[in-house]
Amino acid sequence: MKKLLTALCCLTAAMVLCAGESPDAAKTFEADFRSGKTAPVVAKGNADVKVVLGTAPEFSAKGLVVGKGKASLRYDAAGNLNSGSGAIEILFENTDLIWDDPSKLVLLQSIGKDLTFYIYKHSKDGLGAFSGNRAVKKWSAFPRAVPSRLGEKKLYHLVINYSAESVQCFVDGKLMRSINADSAPAEFGKYFYIGAAGRFGKEDVSTIAKITAYNRPLHKAEVKALSEGKSLADVVVKEVVKPKKVNFADKFGTAKNNYNLLVFSDLHYTEMKFHSPNPKRPWVMEQAERYAKVWREVTPGMLDAAAKKDSEFVLALGDNLEGYFNSPESQSQALRNLDAMIKKHINKIWVPVIGNHEYSPAENREAYFETVAELGVAPMSRSFHLRYGKDLYIFWDNISARLAPVKQALKENPDARHVFVVCHYPVLPVSGRGIRAVAFGNKNRDAERRELLDLLASRNAIVLCGHIHRFGLTEYNNGSGRITQVMFNSTIDSFSWLEPKKMETDGQYPFISEVDYAKVTDVDDMRRFLSEYQGKIKNTEFFNAIGYGLLKVSDNGVSVDLFSGKNDEKFASWQL
């Protein structure tokens, strides 16, 4: 039986065309429906086909017509869809898809004992692949994208890569979404279908020109070539970027029992040469200029001041880059420049976690992971955990947000003295970026959010985060344990923030104002959401400021000193 990871995800630059490998050797299945024939031109498994949901398939000069009122085709999965890792490429022409209507159109699907797998256009979510594993409770993935002109009657090129590590969705040669794979493999069903297997996904009509399956994920250069009408033979991938295992002991020698760490968040490094005007994001240039000015006038002095503090290494809590760069190459170069700046001014090892700005735009995302691995500042994986002496540090990508990395880290380290969760989005709600701008903040992930709170409270975890562009302390206690959340900020939205300013709170609730209620359309939902924290928030304190923190860790506990970026003034100290 063929196995498919329940998240269809893609491999990174580590997968290349092997020397001496024929490009066609990677194909396990190919059907070109522009010929008007149902028989595949390549089939490593059984080539037999059966017409379902109709008496005969409908062809046009452009391919197989699928969807409402049309027949579908059924093929054997064994041998034709690869086990464990691979790629599926679909070339199709839109007939009546509209990106923001609620309809669904299945292009390919397979249902197994535990697997539910679709490549389709889903409601307003766009094009992508859904894969769920019933054997792994609550686990599913849906990497998808909304092409800018979905609705035009044009050819779209869609590729879904899947491997044991991740899932990627490419549209028209561009990487649109990548999701971690964190479940066990699930088996394909006995069959796979071109078009829907039943009533689900037959609400629109489109024409499939060609479908190809591969026995390995495709490199991004290969996807781009295929989207341009070229073949794999036109692509030579020379460099292989392999994930580097990062181990604190290897970097720092014997860990100290009592030690200090420097903490930065939201550095938003950029230079204007990395940006281009974009009519879809008219604010990009103005925002980039503001952060470039901060780097010219404030940040270097802040780094120099931080370098004078006694510390072992540096934590960077996401949005370390401004993002929204004009190419993957600009993303990589900006990260190299930031690495050089930190080494120049502080000369310490720094370990970053990803933020939402490194995630945007989607086509630049993989360049970030490849470059952090190249620099050796973090593994290529989106989430990872490390031990420094007695303490556990969980570097968690809570933008894509999967519970599995957190669960695994806690399970493997029951003896940790202190548990630190290093992430970008807050875990506990605060004002400033929307009250639900927390890990698992979407309504449909409330169960995971509650499970996360219970997990972290059971270990009295300390969350180090950013995103809100404030310094903040929030303490949560659910009766069986506590979570202490510390927010940091190393940039400014206004130069008036150069002098730290304490914000008023009632000490019992995250800093919420009536302005926040005015920002949302479903006030009742937000009040229900916040009611879950009522009586459990024991202390809050917030500052508008730019600066950094000095985390102090020992057997006696953990504390943090906060410093202003302009004059290096210590403006607060918190015992955690």
Coordinates of C-alpha atoms in Angstrom, one line a residue:
M1 CA 0.0 0.0 0.0
K2 CA 1.2 3.5 -0.8
K3 CA 1.8 5.8 2.1
L4 CA 1.2 9.6 2.1
L5 CA 2.1 11.9 4.8
T6 CA -1.2 13.5 6.0
A7 CA 0.2 16.9 5.5
L8 CA 1.2 17.4 1.9
C9 CA 4.3 19.4 2.3
C10 CA 7.4 20.1 0.3
L11 CA 11.0 19.4 0.8
T12 CA 13.5 22.3 0.8
A13 CA 16.5 22.8 -1.3
A14 CA 17.9 19.5 0.0
M15 CA 16.1 17.6 -2.8
V16 CA 17.7 17.8 -6.2
L17 CA 17.8 15.9 -9.5
C18 CA 20.3 13.1 -8.9
A19 CA 23.4 13.0 -11.1
G20 CA 22.7 10.7 -14.1
E21 CA 18.9 10.5 -13.3
S22 CA 16.7 10.8 -16.3
P23 CA 14.0 13.5 -15.7
D24 CA 11.3 11.1 -16.7
A25 CA 12.5 8.6 -14.1
A26 CA 11.0 10.7 -11.4
K27 CA 7.5 10.4 -12.9
T28 CA 5.2 7.7 -11.5
F29 CA 2.1 8.8 -13.4
E30 CA 1.2 11.1 -16.2
A31 CA -2.1 11.7 -18.1
D32 CA -2.3 14.4 -20.8
F33 CA -6.0 14.9 -21.4
R34 CA -5.5 17.3 -24.3
S35 CA -5.1 14.1 -26.4
G36 CA -8.8 13.3 -25.7
K37 CA -7.7 10.0 -24.1
T38 CA -8.1 8.7 -20.6
A39 CA -5.2 6.2 -20.7
P40 CA -2.1 7.5 -18.9
V41 CA 1.1 8.0 -20.9
V42 CA 3.1 7.0 -17.8
A43 CA 1.9 4.6 -15.1
K44 CA 4.3 2.8 -12.7
G45 CA 1.2 1.0 -11.3
N46 CA -1.9 -0.3 -13.0
A47 CA -2.8 1.8 -16.0
D48 CA -6.5 0.8 -16.1
V49 CA -9.1 3.6 -15.8
K50 CA -12.8 3.5 -14.9
V51 CA -15.3 6.2 -15.6
V52 CA -17.4 7.1 -12.5
L53 CA -20.3 9.5 -11.9
G54 CA -21.3 9.4 -15.5
T55 CA -21.3 7.2 -18.6
A56 CA -18.5 8.9 -20.5
P57 CA -15.8 11.6 -19.9
E58 CA -16.2 14.9 -21.5
F59 CA -13.2 16.4 -23.4
S60 CA -12.6 19.7 -25.0
A61 CA -9.6 20.7 -27.1
K62 CA -8.0 21.9 -23.8
G63 CA -8.5 18.7 -21.8
L64 CA -10.8 16.7 -19.4
V65 CA -13.8 18.7 -18.2
V66 CA -14.6 18.0 -14.6
G67 CA -17.1 19.2 -12.0
K68 CA -20.8 19.9 -12.1
G69 CA -22.7 17.4 -14.3
K70 CA -19.4 15.8 -15.5
A71 CA -17.9 12.3 -15.1
S72 CA -14.7 11.6 -13.2
L73 CA -11.9 9.1 -13.8
R74 CA -10.7 6.5 -11.3
Y75 CA -7.1 5.0 -11.3
D76 CA -5.3 2.6 -8.9
A77 CA -3.2 4.5 -6.4
A78 CA -0.6 1.7 -5.8
G79 CA 2.5 2.4 -7.8
N80 CA 1.1 5.6 -9.4
L81 CA 1.2 7.8 -6.3
N82 CA 4.5 7.6 -4.5
S83 CA 4.9 6.5 -0.9
G84 CA 6.0 8.9 1.8
S85 CA 7.2 11.7 -0.3
G86 CA 6.6 13.0 -3.8
A87 CA 4.8 15.7 -5.8
I88 CA 1.6 16.1 -7.8
E89 CA 1.5 18.6 -10.7
I90 CA -1.8 19.7 -12.2
L91 CA -2.3 22.0 -15.2
F92 CA -5.8 23.2 -15.5
E93 CA -7.9 25.9 -17.1
N94 CA -10.5 27.8 -15.1
T95 CA -14.0 27.7 -16.5
D96 CA -16.3 29.2 -13.9
L97 CA -14.2 29.3 -10.7
I98 CA -14.6 32.6 -8.7
W99 CA -12.1 33.0 -5.9
D100 CA -14.5 34.5 -3.3
D101 CA -17.6 32.3 -3.9
P102 CA -18.5 29.5 -1.5
S103 CA -18.3 26.7 -4.1
K104 CA -15.9 23.7 -4.1
L105 CA -14.3 21.9 -7.1
V106 CA -12.2 18.7 -6.6
L107 CA -9.4 18.2 -9.1
L108 CA -7.9 15.1 -7.5
Q109 CA -8.8 13.0 -4.4
S110 CA -8.1 9.8 -2.6
I111 CA -9.8 8.4 0.5
G112 CA -8.0 5.7 2.5
K113 CA -8.6 4.0 5.9
D114 CA -7.3 6.9 7.8
L115 CA -6.5 9.4 5.0
T116 CA -8.8 12.1 3.6
F117 CA -7.0 13.8 0.7
Y118 CA -8.2 16.5 -1.8
I119 CA -6.5 18.8 -4.2
Y120 CA -9.2 21.3 -4.9
K121 CA -10.6 24.8 -4.9
H122 CA -12.3 25.2 -1.6
S123 CA -14.9 27.9 -0.9
K124 CA -13.1 31.3 -0.4
D125 CA -9.8 29.6 0.7
G126 CA -8.5 29.3 -2.8
L127 CA -6.5 26.4 -4.4
G128 CA -4.6 23.9 -2.3
A129 CA -4.5 20.4 -0.8
F130 CA -6.3 19.2 2.2
S131 CA -5.0 16.1 4.0
G132 CA -6.3 14.8 7.3
N133 CA -5.3 11.7 9.2
R134 CA -8.1 10.1 11.3
A135 CA -5.5 8.0 13.2
V136 CA -3.9 11.2 14.5
K137 CA -6.5 13.1 16.5
K138 CA -7.3 16.6 15.3
W139 CA -4.5 16.5 12.7
S140 CA -4.9 18.0 9.2
A141 CA -3.2 20.3 6.9
F142 CA -4.5 22.7 4.2
P143 CA -1.7 24.6 2.4
R144 CA -3.6 26.8 -0.1
A145 CA -3.4 30.0 -2.0
V146 CA -5.7 32.5 -3.7
P147 CA -4.1 33.4 -7.0
S148 CA -4.5 37.1 -7.7
R149 CA -6.5 36.5 -10.8
L150 CA -8.4 33.3 -9.9
G151 CA -11.6 33.7 -11.9
E152 CA -9.8 34.5 -15.2
K153 CA -10.2 31.8 -17.9
K154 CA -6.5 30.9 -18.1
L155 CA -4.2 28.0 -17.4
Y156 CA -3.1 27.6 -13.8
H157 CA -0.1 25.5 -12.8
L158 CA -0.5 23.9 -9.4
V159 CA 2.2 21.7 -7.6
I160 CA 1.8 20.1 -4.2
N161 CA 5.0 18.7 -2.7
Y162 CA 4.9 16.3 0.2
S163 CA 7.6 14.7 2.4
A164 CA 8.2 13.6 6.0
E165 CA 9.1 17.1 7.0
S166 CA 6.8 19.6 5.3
V167 CA 4.1 20.4 2.7
Q168 CA 4.3 23.1 0.0
C169 CA 1.7 24.5 -2.4
F170 CA 3.0 26.3 -5.5
V171 CA 0.8 28.2 -7.9
D172 CA 2.2 29.4 -11.2
G173 CA 5.7 28.6 -10.1
K174 CA 5.6 30.5 -6.9
L175 CA 5.6 29.0 -3.4
M176 CA 2.4 30.2 -1.8
R177 CA 2.2 28.2 1.5
S178 CA 4.3 25.7 3.4
I179 CA 3.1 23.7 6.5
N180 CA 5.0 21.5 8.8
A181 CA 4.2 17.8 8.8
D182 CA 3.8 16.5 12.3
S183 CA 1.8 13.3 12.0
A184 CA 2.5 9.7 11.2
P185 CA 2.1 8.6 7.5
A186 CA -1.3 7.5 6.4
E187 CA -2.1 5.2 3.5
F188 CA -3.6 6.3 0.3
G189 CA -6.9 4.7 -0.6
K190 CA -7.0 1.9 -3.1
Y191 CA -7.9 4.5 -5.8
F192 CA -7.4 8.1 -6.7
Y193 CA -9.8 10.1 -8.7
I194 CA -9.4 12.8 -11.3
G195 CA -12.4 15.0 -10.5
A196 CA -14.7 14.2 -7.5
A197 CA -15.4 10.7 -6.3
G198 CA -18.9 11.7 -5.1
R199 CA -21.2 14.7 -4.7
F200 CA -18.6 16.7 -2.7
G201 CA -16.6 19.1 -4.9
K202 CA -18.8 19.2 -8.0
E203 CA -20.2 22.7 -7.7
D204 CA -18.0 24.3 -10.4
V205 CA -16.6 23.3 -13.8
S206 CA -13.0 23.4 -15.0
T207 CA -10.8 21.7 -17.5
I208 CA -7.8 19.6 -16.5
A209 CA -5.1 19.6 -19.2
K210 CA -2.5 17.4 -17.5
I211 CA -1.7 15.6 -14.3
T212 CA 1.7 14.3 -13.3
A213 CA 2.9 12.5 -10.2
Y214 CA 6.5 12.3 -9.1
N215 CA 8.4 9.9 -6.8
R216 CA 10.1 12.8 -5.0
P217 CA 9.3 16.5 -4.1
L218 CA 10.3 18.9 -6.8
H219 CA 12.9 21.6 -6.2
K220 CA 11.6 25.1 -6.4
A221 CA 13.7 25.7 -9.5
E222 CA 12.1 22.7 -11.1
V223 CA 8.6 23.9 -10.2
K224 CA 9.4 27.3 -11.8
A225 CA 10.7 25.6 -15.0
L226 CA 7.6 23.4 -15.3
S227 CA 5.4 26.4 -14.8
E228 CA 7.1 28.1 -17.7
G229 CA 6.5 25.1 -20.0
K230 CA 10.0 23.7 -19.7
S231 CA 11.0 20.2 -18.6
L232 CA 13.0 18.8 -15.7
A233 CA 15.8 18.3 -18.2
D234 CA 16.2 22.0 -18.4
V235 CA 17.0 22.3 -14.7
V236 CA 20.3 21.7 -13.0
V237 CA 20.3 22.1 -9.2
K238 CA 23.9 22.2 -8.0
E239 CA 23.8 23.2 -4.4
V240 CA 22.3 21.1 -1.7
V241 CA 21.4 22.9 1.6
K242 CA 21.2 20.4 4.4
P243 CA 19.6 21.1 7.8
K244 CA 22.2 21.8 10.4
K245 CA 21.7 20.4 13.9
V246 CA 22.1 23.2 16.3
N247 CA 23.3 22.1 19.8
F248 CA 24.0 24.7 22.5
A249 CA 26.7 22.5 24.0
D250 CA 28.6 22.5 20.7
K251 CA 28.4 26.3 20.5
F252 CA 29.0 27.4 24.0
G253 CA 30.9 24.6 25.7
T254 CA 29.8 23.7 29.3
A255 CA 26.6 25.4 30.2
K256 CA 26.7 27.6 33.3
N257 CA 24.3 27.1 36.1
N258 CA 23.6 30.8 36.5
Y259 CA 23.7 32.8 33.3
N260 CA 22.2 35.8 31.4
L261 CA 20.7 36.1 27.9
L262 CA 20.1 39.1 25.7
V263 CA 16.6 39.2 24.2
F264 CA 15.4 41.2 21.2
S265 CA 12.1 41.1 19.3
D266 CA 10.8 42.8 16.1
L267 CA 14.1 44.2 14.9
H268 CA 12.6 44.6 11.4
Y269 CA 15.9 44.9 9.7
T270 CA 15.7 46.3 6.2
E271 CA 17.3 48.4 3.5
M272 CA 15.3 50.2 0.8
K273 CA 17.1 48.3 -2.0
F274 CA 15.3 45.2 -0.9
H275 CA 11.8 46.7 -1.6
S276 CA 9.9 47.6 -4.7
P277 CA 6.5 49.4 -5.0
N278 CA 3.7 47.0 -4.9
P279 CA 0.1 48.2 -5.8
K280 CA -1.3 45.3 -3.8
R281 CA 0.5 46.5 -0.7
P282 CA 0.8 50.3 -1.1
W283 CA 2.0 50.7 2.5
V284 CA 5.1 48.6 2.1
M285 CA 7.5 51.4 1.0
E286 CA 6.4 53.8 3.7
Q287 CA 6.7 51.2 6.4
A288 CA 10.1 50.0 5.1
E289 CA 11.4 53.5 5.1
R290 CA 10.4 54.0 8.8
Y291 CA 12.2 50.8 9.9
A292 CA 15.2 51.6 7.7
K293 CA 15.4 54.9 9.5
V294 CA 15.3 53.2 12.9
W295 CA 18.2 51.0 11.8
R296 CA 20.2 54.1 10.6
E297 CA 19.5 56.2 13.7
V298 CA 18.7 54.0 16.7
T299 CA 19.4 50.2 16.4
P300 CA 23.2 50.2 16.0
G301 CA 23.6 52.2 19.3
M302 CA 21.2 49.9 21.0
L303 CA 23.2 46.8 19.9
D304 CA 26.4 48.4 21.1
A305 CA 24.9 49.1 24.5
A306 CA 23.6 45.5 24.8
A307 CA 27.0 44.2 24.0
K308 CA 28.3 45.6 27.3
K309 CA 26.0 43.4 29.2
D310 CA 27.2 40.0 30.5
S311 CA 25.4 37.4 28.5
E312 CA 26.0 34.0 26.9
F313 CA 24.0 34.3 23.7
V314 CA 21.1 36.2 22.0
L315 CA 17.5 35.3 21.5
A316 CA 15.6 37.0 18.6
L317 CA 11.9 36.6 18.8
G318 CA 10.7 36.9 15.2
D319 CA 10.0 39.7 12.8
N320 CA 13.8 40.1 12.8
L321 CA 13.4 41.1 9.2
E322 CA 10.9 43.6 7.8
G323 CA 9.9 41.1 5.1
Y324 CA 7.8 42.0 2.1
F325 CA 11.0 41.9 0.1
N326 CA 11.0 42.0 -3.7
S327 CA 12.6 38.5 -4.2
P328 CA 13.8 35.4 -2.3
E329 CA 17.3 36.6 -3.0
S330 CA 16.6 39.9 -1.1
Q331 CA 15.2 37.9 1.8
S332 CA 18.4 35.8 2.0
Q333 CA 20.7 38.8 1.7
A334 CA 18.8 40.8 4.3
L335 CA 19.2 37.9 6.7
R336 CA 22.9 37.6 6.0
N337 CA 23.3 41.4 6.6
L338 CA 21.4 41.1 9.9
D339 CA 23.6 38.2 11.0
A340 CA 26.7 40.3 10.1
M341 CA 25.3 43.3 12.1
I342 CA 24.7 41.2 15.2
K343 CA 28.1 39.7 15.0
K344 CA 29.7 43.1 14.5
H345 CA 28.0 44.9 17.3
I346 CA 27.4 42.2 19.9
N347 CA 29.7 39.3 18.8
K348 CA 27.5 36.7 20.3
I349 CA 25.8 33.6 18.9
W350 CA 22.1 34.5 18.1
V351 CA 19.3 32.1 17.7
P352 CA 16.2 33.4 15.9
V353 CA 12.6 32.2 15.7
I354 CA 10.4 33.1 12.7
G355 CA 7.8 35.8 12.8
N356 CA 4.9 36.7 10.5
H357 CA 7.1 39.2 8.6
E358 CA 9.6 36.5 7.6
Y359 CA 6.6 34.6 6.3
S360 CA 5.6 37.3 3.8
P361 CA 5.3 37.1 0.9
A362 CA 4.9 33.4 0.6
E363 CA 7.4 33.0 -2.3
N364 CA 10.2 34.3 -0.1
R365 CA 9.5 32.0 2.8
E366 CA 11.8 29.1 2.0
A367 CA 14.7 31.4 1.4
Y368 CA 14.5 32.3 5.1
F369 CA 14.8 28.7 6.3
E370 CA 17.5 27.9 3.8
T371 CA 19.6 30.9 4.9
V372 CA 19.3 30.4 8.7
A373 CA 20.6 26.8 8.1
E374 CA 23.4 28.1 5.9
L375 CA 24.4 30.6 8.6
G376 CA 24.2 27.9 11.2
V377 CA 22.0 30.1 13.6
A378 CA 19.1 27.6 13.6
P379 CA 18.1 24.3 12.0
M380 CA 16.0 24.5 8.8
S381 CA 13.0 23.1 10.7
R382 CA 10.4 25.6 11.6
S383 CA 10.3 24.6 15.3
F384 CA 13.0 23.0 17.4
H385 CA 14.0 22.6 21.0
L386 CA 17.4 22.9 22.7
R387 CA 18.8 22.2 26.2
Y388 CA 21.1 24.7 27.8
G389 CA 22.3 23.0 30.9
K390 CA 19.3 22.4 33.1
D391 CA 16.9 24.5 31.1
L392 CA 14.7 23.8 28.1
Y393 CA 14.2 26.3 25.2
I394 CA 11.4 25.5 22.8
F395 CA 11.8 27.6 19.7
W396 CA 8.3 27.5 18.3
D397 CA 7.0 28.7 15.0
N398 CA 3.6 29.7 16.2
I399 CA 2.7 31.4 13.0
S400 CA 2.0 28.1 11.3
A401 CA 1.2 26.8 14.9
R402 CA 1.3 23.1 15.5
L403 CA 1.1 21.6 19.0
A404 CA 3.2 18.6 18.2
P405 CA 6.7 20.3 18.5
V406 CA 5.7 21.7 22.0
K407 CA 4.3 18.4 23.2
Q408 CA 7.4 16.5 22.0
A409 CA 9.8 19.0 23.6
L410 CA 8.0 18.8 27.0
K411 CA 7.8 15.0 26.8
E412 CA 11.5 14.6 26.1
N413 CA 12.5 16.9 28.9
P414 CA 10.6 16.1 32.0
D415 CA 13.5 17.1 34.2
A416 CA 14.0 20.7 32.9
R417 CA 14.6 23.2 35.6
H418 CA 13.0 26.1 33.7
V419 CA 10.9 25.8 30.5
F420 CA 11.1 28.7 28.1
V421 CA 8.9 29.0 25.0
V422 CA 10.6 31.3 22.5
C423 CA 8.0 32.4 19.9
H424 CA 6.7 35.5 18.0
Y425 CA 3.0 35.6 18.7
P426 CA 1.8 36.0 22.3
V427 CA 0.2 33.0 24.0
L428 CA -1.9 35.2 26.3
P429 CA -4.1 37.9 24.8
V430 CA -3.1 41.6 24.9
S431 CA -4.1 44.7 23.1
G432 CA -2.5 46.1 20.0
R433 CA -2.7 43.7 17.1
G434 CA -6.2 42.3 17.7
I435 CA -7.2 40.4 20.8
R436 CA -7.2 37.1 19.0
A437 CA -3.6 37.7 17.7
V438 CA -2.3 34.8 19.8
A439 CA -1.2 31.3 19.0
F440 CA -4.3 29.3 17.9
G441 CA -6.3 32.5 17.9
N442 CA -8.7 31.5 15.1
K443 CA -12.1 30.5 16.3
N444 CA -11.8 27.1 14.8
R445 CA -8.6 26.4 16.8
D446 CA -10.0 27.2 20.3
A447 CA -9.6 23.6 21.4
E448 CA -5.9 23.7 20.6
R449 CA -5.4 27.0 22.3
R450 CA -7.0 25.7 25.5
E451 CA -4.8 22.5 25.3
L452 CA -1.7 24.7 24.8
L453 CA -2.5 26.8 27.9
D454 CA -3.0 23.6 30.0
L455 CA 0.3 22.1 28.7
L456 CA 2.4 25.2 29.4
A457 CA 0.7 25.8 32.8
S458 CA 1.5 22.3 33.9
R459 CA 5.2 23.1 33.5
N460 CA 5.1 26.7 34.8
A461 CA 6.4 27.8 31.5
I462 CA 7.9 31.2 30.7
V463 CA 6.8 32.5 27.3
L464 CA 9.2 35.0 25.6
C465 CA 7.4 36.7 22.7
G466 CA 6.9 39.9 20.7
H467 CA 4.7 41.0 17.8
I468 CA 2.7 43.6 19.7
H469 CA 5.6 46.2 19.6
R470 CA 5.4 46.7 23.4
F471 CA 7.2 45.4 26.5
G472 CA 4.7 43.6 28.6
L473 CA 4.3 41.2 31.5
T474 CA 1.3 39.0 31.8
E475 CA 0.9 36.3 34.5
Y476 CA -1.7 33.5 34.1
N477 CA -2.7 30.9 36.7
N478 CA -5.4 28.3 36.0
G479 CA -5.3 26.8 39.5
S480 CA -2.9 24.0 38.6
G481 CA 0.0 25.9 37.2
R482 CA 1.1 29.2 35.7
I483 CA 2.3 30.8 32.5
T484 CA 4.4 33.9 32.7
Q485 CA 4.5 35.8 29.4
V486 CA 7.1 38.5 28.7
M487 CA 6.8 40.6 25.6
F488 CA 9.8 42.5 24.1
N489 CA 10.1 45.2 21.5
S490 CA 13.2 46.4 19.6
T491 CA 11.6 48.8 17.1
I492 CA 9.3 51.8 17.1
D493 CA 6.1 52.7 15.3
S494 CA 6.6 56.3 16.4
F495 CA 9.8 58.1 17.4
S496 CA 8.0 59.4 20.5
W497 CA 8.6 55.9 21.9
L498 CA 12.2 56.6 22.4
E499 CA 11.4 57.5 26.0
P500 CA 9.7 54.5 27.8
K501 CA 6.2 55.2 28.8
K502 CA 4.2 53.0 31.2
M503 CA 0.7 52.1 30.1
E504 CA -2.2 51.9 32.5
T505 CA -3.9 48.6 33.2
D506 CA -6.2 47.3 36.0
G507 CA -3.6 44.6 37.0
Q508 CA -6.2 41.8 36.5
Y509 CA -6.8 41.7 32.8
P510 CA -4.7 42.0 29.6
F511 CA -4.6 45.5 28.5
I512 CA -7.9 45.8 26.6
S513 CA -9.7 49.0 25.8
E514 CA -13.0 49.9 24.2
V515 CA -11.0 50.8 21.1
D516 CA -10.2 47.1 20.7
Y517 CA -13.9 46.2 20.8
A518 CA -14.5 48.8 18.1
K519 CA -12.0 47.0 15.8
V520 CA -13.9 43.7 15.6
T521 CA -17.2 42.9 14.0
D522 CA -18.1 40.0 16.4
V523 CA -17.9 41.7 19.8
D524 CA -19.9 38.9 21.5
D525 CA -17.3 36.4 20.3
M526 CA -14.4 38.5 21.7
R527 CA -16.1 38.9 25.0
R528 CA -16.6 35.1 25.2
F529 CA -13.0 34.7 24.3
L530 CA -11.7 37.1 27.0
S531 CA -14.1 35.5 29.6
E532 CA -12.0 32.4 29.5
Y533 CA -9.1 34.4 31.0
Q534 CA -11.2 36.3 33.6
G535 CA -9.9 35.7 37.1
K536 CA -6.8 33.8 35.8
I537 CA -4.7 36.9 34.8
K538 CA -2.9 37.8 38.1
N539 CA -0.7 40.7 37.0
T540 CA -0.1 42.8 34.0
E541 CA 2.3 45.7 33.2
F542 CA 3.1 47.3 29.8
F543 CA 5.5 49.9 28.4
N544 CA 5.7 51.7 25.0
A545 CA 9.4 51.6 24.4
I546 CA 12.2 50.4 22.1
G547 CA 15.0 48.4 23.6
Y548 CA 15.9 44.9 24.7
G549 CA 15.9 42.6 27.7
L550 CA 18.5 40.9 29.8
L551 CA 17.2 37.5 31.0
K552 CA 18.8 36.3 34.3
V553 CA 18.5 32.5 35.0
S554 CA 19.5 30.7 38.1
D555 CA 18.5 28.0 40.6
N556 CA 16.8 30.8 42.6
G557 CA 14.5 31.7 39.7
V558 CA 14.3 33.9 36.6
S559 CA 14.2 37.7 36.3
V560 CA 14.5 40.2 33.4
D561 CA 15.8 43.7 33.2
L562 CA 14.5 45.9 30.5
F563 CA 16.6 48.6 28.8
S564 CA 15.7 51.6 26.6
G565 CA 17.3 51.7 23.2
K566 CA 18.1 55.4 23.1
N567 CA 20.0 55.9 26.4
D568 CA 20.4 52.3 27.7
E569 CA 18.4 53.2 30.7
K570 CA 17.0 50.3 32.8
F571 CA 13.3 51.2 33.0
A572 CA 11.9 48.0 34.6
S573 CA 12.8 44.8 36.3
W574 CA 10.5 41.8 36.6
Q575 CA 10.8 38.7 38.8
L576 CA 9.3 35.9 36.7

